[in-house]
Amino acid sequence: MAGMGSSKTTIALLFLIVCSVGPSAAVLLSQLPKTLIVTASAKEGEVLHAGKDKITVTWALNESLGASTADSYKTVKVQLCYAPISQKDRKWRKTNDLLKKDKTCQFDVIKTAYPGSGKHEYLVDREVPSASYFVRAYVLDASNTQVAFGQTTDKDKMTNIFTIVGISGRTVGIEISAGVFSAFSVAALIFFYVVETRKKNN
Ligand SMILES: *[C@@H]1O[C@H](CO)[C@@H](O)[C@H](O)[C@H]1NC(C)=O
């Protein structure tokens, strides 16, 4: 009898595990409500440089939805996402409606507690490669499951697309020689300044 009781417990536990894993494993973007209004300072066609330029992002709940919409909202995760033009022939960036397998959004802009609305200034990470992007924000509930979203682009991800120029290819060696070169330029400038002033004074 005791053995049967424990196997029932085991089954109940397994059921609980399956239930808690199940929903988060099967979130589809197409079924998420779009409740956030997201903006980015980077405008359509703008070119930004990784490691140098900044993007200010804002997010807010669409006011025309009921206040109770946000009851389960715990966290906001804002990300940089590849525009379709930069996904072509690159299966490592492929969009999948099943969010667990989606590779559209690979760079975190910010992850923060859901405070209703928010604003963040993001310095484009040096790891971000050259490509076209938009910004998307996911809302997560207490179990870290996506329950809503918002994005700076339209449904087809064609509007408000901006470009980031990455720094890959600009290797450390090149950066060092660029540094040496500019140090040399400064030295040359001083040299010629001194020569010119001497000429004038003579
Ligand atoms: C806010 O939500 C309403 C109702 O769903 C929708 O019609 C409207 O387009 C949304 N506004 C924005 C800016 O997304």
Coordinates of C-alpha atoms and ligand atoms in Angstrom, one line a residue:
M1 CA 0.0 0.0 0.0
A2 CA 2.8 2.4 0.9
G3 CA 4.4 1.6 -2.5
M4 CA 1.3 2.5 -4.3
G5 CA 1.0 5.7 -2.5
S6 CA 4.4 6.8 -3.4
S7 CA 3.9 5.9 -7.1
K8 CA 0.8 8.1 -7.0
T9 CA 2.9 10.9 -5.6
T10 CA 5.5 10.3 -8.3
I11 CA 2.8 10.6 -11.0
A12 CA 1.4 13.7 -9.4
L13 CA 4.9 15.2 -9.3
L14 CA 5.5 14.3 -12.9
F15 CA 2.2 15.9 -13.9
L16 CA 3.1 19.1 -12.0
I17 CA 6.5 19.2 -13.7
V18 CA 5.0 18.7 -17.2
C19 CA 2.4 21.4 -16.5
S20 CA 5.0 23.9 -15.3
V21 CA 7.3 23.2 -18.2
G22 CA 4.6 22.8 -20.8
P23 CA 3.2 26.3 -21.2
S24 CA 6.5 28.2 -21.3
A25 CA 7.8 25.7 -23.9
A26 CA 5.0 26.4 -26.3
V27 CA 4.6 30.1 -26.5
L28 CA 3.8 31.3 -30.0
L29 CA 4.5 34.9 -31.0
S30 CA 1.4 34.9 -33.2
Q31 CA -0.7 34.2 -30.1
L32 CA 0.8 36.8 -27.9
P33 CA -1.2 40.0 -27.4
K34 CA 0.5 43.2 -28.6
T35 CA -0.1 45.3 -25.5
L36 CA 3.1 47.4 -25.3
I37 CA 3.9 50.5 -27.3
V38 CA 7.6 50.5 -28.0
T39 CA 9.7 53.3 -29.5
A40 CA 13.4 53.6 -30.4
S41 CA 15.3 56.8 -31.0
A42 CA 16.9 55.2 -34.0
K43 CA 14.9 56.3 -37.0
E44 CA 14.1 54.5 -40.3
G45 CA 17.3 54.0 -42.3
E46 CA 19.5 55.5 -39.6
V47 CA 23.1 54.0 -39.4
L48 CA 24.5 53.4 -35.9
H49 CA 27.9 52.1 -34.9
A50 CA 28.4 49.3 -32.5
G51 CA 30.4 50.2 -29.3
K52 CA 29.8 53.9 -30.0
D53 CA 26.2 55.0 -30.7
K54 CA 23.3 54.9 -28.3
I55 CA 19.6 54.1 -28.8
T56 CA 17.0 55.3 -26.4
V57 CA 14.1 52.9 -26.1
T58 CA 10.8 53.4 -24.3
W59 CA 7.9 51.1 -23.6
A60 CA 4.4 51.7 -22.2
L61 CA 1.2 49.8 -21.9
N62 CA -1.4 50.7 -24.6
E63 CA -3.8 52.9 -22.6
S64 CA -6.8 51.8 -24.5
L65 CA -6.5 48.3 -23.0
G66 CA -7.9 47.7 -19.5
A67 CA -5.7 48.2 -16.5
S68 CA -6.1 44.6 -15.5
T69 CA -4.2 43.6 -18.7
A70 CA -1.0 44.0 -16.8
D71 CA -1.8 42.1 -13.7
S72 CA 0.5 39.2 -14.4
Y73 CA 3.3 41.4 -15.8
K74 CA 6.5 41.0 -13.9
T75 CA 9.4 41.7 -16.2
V76 CA 10.1 43.5 -19.5
K77 CA 12.8 42.2 -21.8
V78 CA 13.8 44.6 -24.6
Q79 CA 15.9 43.2 -27.4
L80 CA 17.5 44.0 -30.8
C81 CA 16.0 41.9 -33.5
Y82 CA 17.1 41.1 -37.1
A83 CA 15.0 42.6 -39.8
P84 CA 14.0 40.1 -42.6
I85 CA 16.6 41.5 -45.0
S86 CA 19.4 40.4 -42.6
Q87 CA 17.9 37.0 -42.0
K88 CA 17.9 35.9 -45.7
D89 CA 20.0 32.8 -46.2
R90 CA 21.1 32.8 -42.5
K91 CA 19.4 30.0 -40.7
W92 CA 21.1 31.0 -37.5
R93 CA 18.9 34.1 -37.4
K94 CA 15.7 32.4 -38.6
T95 CA 12.3 33.5 -37.2
N96 CA 10.3 30.7 -35.6
D97 CA 6.8 31.4 -34.3
L98 CA 7.7 29.1 -31.4
L99 CA 9.6 31.6 -29.3
K100 CA 11.8 28.9 -27.7
K101 CA 13.3 28.3 -31.1
D102 CA 13.1 31.8 -32.4
K103 CA 16.4 33.4 -33.4
T104 CA 15.1 36.8 -34.5
C105 CA 16.0 38.7 -31.3
Q106 CA 19.5 37.9 -30.1
F107 CA 20.8 41.0 -28.3
D108 CA 19.4 42.1 -24.9
V109 CA 18.9 45.9 -24.6
I110 CA 17.6 45.7 -21.1
K111 CA 15.7 43.3 -18.8
T112 CA 14.0 45.0 -15.9
A113 CA 11.1 44.7 -13.5
Y114 CA 7.8 45.8 -15.2
P115 CA 7.2 49.3 -13.9
G116 CA 4.3 50.2 -16.2
S117 CA 6.3 52.2 -18.5
G118 CA 10.0 52.8 -18.9
K119 CA 12.9 54.3 -20.8
H120 CA 16.5 53.2 -21.3
E121 CA 19.5 54.5 -23.0
Y122 CA 21.4 51.6 -24.6
L123 CA 24.9 51.8 -25.9
V124 CA 25.0 49.4 -28.9
D125 CA 27.0 46.4 -27.7
R126 CA 30.4 45.8 -29.5
E127 CA 29.2 42.2 -30.2
V128 CA 26.3 43.3 -32.4
P129 CA 27.2 42.5 -36.0
S130 CA 26.5 44.6 -39.1
A131 CA 22.8 44.1 -40.0
S132 CA 19.4 45.7 -40.1
Y133 CA 17.4 45.7 -36.9
F134 CA 14.2 46.7 -35.1
V135 CA 13.4 46.7 -31.3
R136 CA 11.0 44.3 -29.6
A137 CA 10.0 44.1 -26.0
Y138 CA 8.6 41.0 -24.4
V139 CA 6.6 41.0 -21.1
L140 CA 7.3 38.0 -18.9
D141 CA 5.2 36.7 -16.0
A142 CA 6.4 35.4 -12.7
S143 CA 7.4 32.1 -14.3
N144 CA 9.5 33.9 -16.9
T145 CA 7.0 33.1 -19.7
Q146 CA 6.3 35.6 -22.4
V147 CA 2.7 36.9 -22.0
A148 CA 2.7 39.9 -24.2
F149 CA 5.0 42.0 -26.5
G150 CA 5.4 45.2 -28.5
Q151 CA 7.8 46.3 -31.2
T152 CA 9.0 49.3 -33.1
T153 CA 8.1 47.8 -36.5
D154 CA 4.9 46.6 -38.2
K155 CA 3.7 43.0 -38.4
D156 CA 5.8 42.3 -41.5
K157 CA 8.9 43.9 -39.9
M158 CA 9.3 46.3 -42.8
T159 CA 9.0 49.7 -41.2
N160 CA 11.3 51.6 -38.9
I161 CA 14.3 49.4 -39.7
F162 CA 17.7 50.8 -38.8
T163 CA 21.2 49.7 -39.5
I164 CA 24.0 48.9 -37.2
V165 CA 27.6 48.7 -38.4
G166 CA 29.5 46.2 -36.4
I167 CA 33.1 46.2 -35.4
S168 CA 33.9 42.7 -36.4
G169 CA 36.7 42.7 -39.0
R170 CA 38.1 45.7 -37.3
T171 CA 40.5 43.5 -35.4
V172 CA 42.6 44.5 -32.3
G173 CA 45.6 44.8 -34.6
I174 CA 43.9 47.3 -36.8
E175 CA 42.7 49.3 -33.7
I176 CA 46.3 49.3 -32.4
S177 CA 47.8 50.5 -35.7
A178 CA 45.0 53.1 -35.9
G179 CA 46.1 54.3 -32.5
V180 CA 49.7 54.4 -33.4
F181 CA 48.9 56.2 -36.6
S182 CA 46.9 58.9 -34.9
A183 CA 49.7 59.3 -32.3
F184 CA 52.0 59.7 -35.2
S185 CA 49.7 62.3 -36.8
V186 CA 49.7 64.3 -33.7
A187 CA 53.5 64.2 -33.5
A188 CA 53.7 65.3 -37.1
L189 CA 51.3 68.1 -36.5
I190 CA 53.4 69.4 -33.6
F191 CA 56.6 69.0 -35.6
F192 CA 55.3 71.1 -38.5
Y193 CA 53.7 73.7 -36.2
V194 CA 57.1 74.1 -34.5
V195 CA 58.9 74.3 -37.9
E196 CA 56.4 76.9 -39.2
T197 CA 56.6 79.1 -36.1
R198 CA 60.4 79.1 -36.3
K199 CA 60.3 80.1 -39.9
K200 CA 58.0 83.0 -39.1
N201 CA 60.1 84.1 -36.2
N202 CA 63.3 84.2 -38.3
Ligands
LIG1 C1 -3.9 50.2 -28.7 O1 -4.9 49.2 -28.6 C2 -6.0 49.4 -29.5 C3 -7.0 48.4 -29.2 O2 -6.5 47.1 -29.3 C4 -5.6 49.4 -30.9 O3 -6.6 49.7 -31.8 C5 -4.5 50.5 -31.1 O4 -4.0 50.5 -32.4 C6 -3.4 50.3 -30.1 N1 -2.5 51.5 -30.2 C7 -1.2 51.4 -30.6 C8 -0.4 52.6 -30.7 O5 -0.7 50.3 -30.8

